[in-house]
Amino acid sequence: MLYLAAWINANDISDTQSRIIVTGLAVILFLWLYLRTARSFKNAASARLDRLHQTLELYSRAAGRLASEPAAELPDEHDTEPLILLLQQCKAAPLITAGLLESIDAYIKEPDTSRHIQLQRALDREIALRIAEQSSIIRSLDNPGWGIGFWKLIRPAVPFAALMLILYWCLQLYQAFHEQNIQALSWTSAELWLRFVSCLAAVIAFCLAVMTPRKDSAKTVHRVLALIIAAAAVAHTAGLTAAPYIFAVQLILFIAGFAVHPKRSRRRERPYAGSAELLEESEEEK
């Protein structure tokens, strides 16, 4: 980056020929990043649909067998695809959740009536959620609304904009030290570096918040914190003296992100119907 700044200072880019060259390179870089990012988003959506299809296929077969096979009925010896085998295959589903995995393990360990009903309900809930997600992805790909369509149009341009901002702040830092002859060990030097790091953190935080999918509640909080960190960099327009305070606020917000943990399901903290704990308690009461 320093070599680029030195080249800009050594060469006059104000003439028409240099402007045409720089503009052409910028357009080529923009198109390459835009097309590459758009393709990566499309591939990610297709990969998600494939995982949803595999998961729903396994879940549907197991749910169908659970619905048609009473809990007390013994498995058929001539059955080529017993229920236990289908449930073991469900454990290898790409999008299986911890709650469903716990229900499957509990049923395989002791397939009684209560666990049968619980597992059937858990599978039905997971199937409904996965179908809704699949429909949402297909709708966004095939028939997006105005808002989603506009966002999909401008979203691939975010990496190029971030790259240009990083380039701008690198050149700004170089010019500040080069033109003002600022000493390396000075408070002004520290403010310049703090502003530079703060702006870089803002770009990275914005890209992470915008470019990555986040759906659960904990990750939503992380996204909000990242957007606040990015928005805090706007306060640098107040002047160089505000850089230490802005950087301190961003650092506090970053540390606060480690305190955000996904809430554990209260259902896992208490025994479910047919669990070993409840069975032991009932036996003791008898």
C-alpha atoms as one frame of an Amber mdcrd trajectory, in Angstrom:
protein
   0.000   0.000   0.000   2.882   2.349   0.728   4.338   1.609  -2.696   0.980
   2.533  -4.244   0.904   5.822  -2.365   4.490   6.556  -3.402   3.620   5.766
  -7.027   0.640   8.139  -6.882   2.842  10.901  -5.490   5.539  10.285  -8.103
   3.104  10.168 -11.021   0.587  12.770 -11.976  -2.792  11.073 -12.248  -4.669
  14.268 -12.980  -4.126  14.075 -16.731  -6.737  12.458 -18.983  -4.720   9.379
 -19.906  -3.983   8.452 -16.300  -7.618   8.971 -15.332  -8.747   6.651 -18.103
  -6.286   3.962 -16.978  -7.250   4.225 -13.314 -10.962   4.256 -14.143 -10.592
   1.240 -16.422  -8.741  -0.744 -13.767 -11.352   0.205 -11.181 -14.190  -0.915
 -13.470 -12.480  -4.243 -14.195 -11.882  -4.828 -10.495 -15.479  -3.899  -9.675
 -16.922  -6.284 -12.276 -14.670  -9.127 -11.169 -15.556  -8.714  -7.494 -19.240
  -8.168  -8.238 -19.619 -11.259 -10.430 -17.526 -13.392  -8.094 -19.548 -12.349
  -5.041 -22.892 -12.783  -6.796 -21.865 -16.266  -7.931 -20.763 -17.195  -4.418
 -24.146 -16.114  -3.006 -25.980 -18.171  -5.616 -23.794 -21.213  -4.954 -24.352
 -20.832  -1.202 -28.135 -20.744  -1.709 -27.973 -23.819  -3.953 -25.827 -25.670
  -1.415 -28.299 -24.763   1.331 -31.164 -26.096  -0.773 -29.285 -29.361  -1.315
 -28.745 -29.775   2.425 -32.404 -28.977   3.076 -33.474 -31.543   0.471 -31.270
 -34.253   2.000 -32.489 -33.446   5.498 -36.164 -33.373   4.526 -35.848 -36.651
   2.661 -34.470 -38.405   5.732 -36.916 -36.728   8.107 -39.946 -37.492   5.938
 -39.160 -41.193   5.678 -38.680 -41.485   9.422 -41.789 -39.414  10.192 -43.868
 -41.515   7.840 -42.736 -44.705   9.527 -43.357 -43.224  12.990 -46.883 -42.232
  11.992 -47.737 -45.641  10.510 -46.030 -47.783  13.168 -47.533 -47.762  16.684
 -45.050 -47.467  19.494 -45.910 -50.820  21.016 -45.751 -52.713  17.736 -42.723
 -54.946  17.352 -40.582 -54.378  14.260 -41.138 -56.744  11.348 -38.212 -59.100
  10.813 -38.767 -58.976   7.033 -38.840 -55.179   6.975 -36.050 -54.012   4.667
 -35.978 -50.528   6.212 -36.792 -50.706   9.939 -37.577 -47.609  11.967 -34.334
 -47.753  13.951 -32.335 -47.732  10.717 -34.266 -44.686   9.471 -33.617 -42.870
  12.741 -29.922 -43.693  12.578 -29.885 -42.225   9.070 -31.625 -39.099  10.384
 -28.724 -38.599  12.801 -26.525 -38.089   9.733 -28.811 -35.368   8.308 -26.839
 -32.243   7.363 -29.136 -29.881   9.307 -30.080 -31.971  12.327 -30.493 -30.033
  15.559 -29.261 -30.931  19.020 -32.814 -31.266  20.367 -33.882 -33.725  17.678
 -30.666 -35.692  18.057 -31.375 -36.015  21.779 -34.913 -37.244  21.090 -33.664
 -39.830  18.578 -31.026 -41.148  20.973 -33.608 -41.386  23.770 -36.023 -43.319
  21.547 -33.354 -45.704  20.257 -32.257 -46.380  23.831 -35.777 -47.221  24.999
 -38.578 -47.042  22.371 -41.606 -46.649  24.630 -44.866 -44.834  23.915 -43.924
 -41.500  25.474 -40.656 -41.276  23.548 -42.444 -42.353  20.371 -44.905 -39.468
  20.630 -42.222 -36.987  21.603 -39.999 -37.981  18.683 -42.914 -37.814  16.258
 -43.759 -34.274  17.360 -40.111 -33.202  17.208 -39.771 -34.540  13.672 -42.970
 -32.805  12.590 -41.695 -29.478  13.957 -38.335 -29.853  12.224 -39.989 -30.780
   8.940 -42.274 -27.737   9.120 -39.320 -25.426   9.829 -37.187 -26.863   7.029
 -40.040 -26.664   4.529 -40.612 -23.018   5.443 -36.906 -22.254   5.001 -36.805
 -24.094   1.694 -39.820 -22.179   0.406 -38.248 -18.879   1.491 -34.999 -19.598
  -0.372 -36.786 -20.743  -3.521 -39.031 -17.670  -3.433 -36.029 -15.346  -3.025
 -34.307 -17.012  -5.987 -37.228 -17.377  -8.381 -39.616 -14.595  -7.456 -38.033
 -12.080  -5.062 -39.925  -9.040  -3.893 -38.870  -5.473  -4.641 -36.882  -5.061
  -1.437 -35.143  -8.440  -1.647 -34.446  -7.985  -5.348 -32.880  -4.562  -4.803
 -30.803  -5.840  -1.899 -29.579  -8.785  -3.998 -28.580  -6.282  -6.669 -26.434
  -4.067  -4.458 -25.129  -6.661  -2.002 -22.390  -8.037  -4.317 -20.990  -4.485
  -4.589 -20.169  -4.372  -0.863 -16.701  -6.016  -1.185 -15.608  -3.477  -3.823
 -16.868  -0.568  -1.718 -15.056  -1.967   1.319 -11.850  -2.336  -0.686 -12.070
   1.244  -1.893 -12.617   2.510   1.648  -9.617   0.567   2.926  -7.515   1.941
   0.081  -8.692   5.477   0.842  -7.819   5.254   4.538  -4.426   3.714   3.794
  -3.606   6.602   1.452  -4.962   9.088   3.976  -2.708   7.653   6.695   0.328
   7.724   4.409  -0.295  11.295   3.286  -0.826  12.485   6.870   2.588  11.186
   7.922   4.297  12.194   4.668   2.973  15.736   4.309   2.792  16.852   7.950
   6.123  15.303   9.030   4.589  13.790  12.147   6.965  12.053  14.508   6.417
   8.344  15.030   6.373   8.654  18.830   3.819  11.400  19.337   0.211  11.744
  20.421  -0.832  12.850  16.941   0.751   9.711  15.502  -1.198   7.588  17.981
  -4.435   9.360  17.032  -3.781   8.735  13.342  -3.151   5.044  13.924  -6.204
   4.737  16.181  -8.375   6.357  13.526  -6.942   4.027  10.894  -7.562   0.894
  12.998 -11.023   2.128  13.939 -11.982   2.645  10.301 -10.639  -0.777   9.325
 -12.604  -2.367  12.161 -15.723  -0.553  10.965 -15.324  -1.913   7.423 -14.701
  -5.467   8.625 -17.620  -5.331  11.063 -19.961  -4.007   8.378 -18.927  -6.727
   5.934 -19.427  -9.453   8.544 -22.855  -8.091   9.443 -24.013  -7.740   5.849
 -22.345 -10.585   3.980 -22.951 -13.515   6.334 -26.355 -15.063   7.020 -27.434
 -14.866  10.656 -30.783 -16.215  11.796 -30.744 -17.233  15.431 -31.186 -14.698
  18.209 -27.588 -14.734  19.455 -26.185 -14.069  15.996 -28.745 -11.316  15.484
 -27.313  -9.559  18.525 -23.820  -9.997  17.065 -25.000  -8.429  13.824 -26.468
  -5.438  15.657 -23.220  -4.969  17.587 -21.225  -5.150  14.353 -23.437  -2.526
  12.733 -23.049  -0.244  15.755 -19.266  -0.677  15.570 -19.387   0.280  11.906
 -21.687   3.250  12.538 -19.408   4.546  15.293 -16.716   5.269  12.682 -18.928
   8.014  11.242 -18.043  10.085  14.321 -14.504  10.494  12.944 -15.882  13.421
  10.964 -15.732  15.350  14.267 -11.947  15.475  13.968  -8.786  13.596  14.776
  -9.080  14.244  18.513 -12.171  12.017  18.687 -10.257   8.949  17.414  -9.246
   7.540  20.845 -12.784   7.802  22.209 -14.343   6.218  19.123 -11.834   3.396
  19.207 -12.556   2.829  22.914 -16.299   2.592  22.227 -15.709   0.109  19.423
 -13.434  -1.965  21.638 -16.053  -2.077  24.396 -18.710  -3.172  21.899 -16.385
  -5.850  20.546 -15.708  -7.224  24.035 -19.444  -7.123  24.783 -19.959  -9.550
  21.907 -18.204 -12.287  23.883 -20.829 -11.968  26.617 -23.624 -12.864  24.203
 -24.260 -16.594  24.274 -27.114 -18.553  22.736 -29.769 -19.227  25.314 -30.005
 -22.837  26.262 -33.382 -24.363  25.847 -35.163 -24.716  29.147 -36.571 -27.955
  27.816 -33.132 -29.517  28.035 -32.784 -28.382  31.650 -35.809 -30.418  32.759
 -36.573 -34.094  32.087 -38.892 -34.805  29.174 -41.768 -37.253  29.152 -40.427
 -40.782  29.336 -36.929 -39.699  30.391 -34.821 -41.880  32.668 -35.154 -39.390
  35.528 -38.943 -39.484  35.501 -38.980 -43.274  35.151 -36.707 -43.638  38.167
 -38.900 -41.271  40.186 -42.053 -43.205  39.254 -40.432 -46.491  40.228 -39.401
 -45.055  43.595 -42.941 -43.844  44.233 -44.254 -47.313  43.517
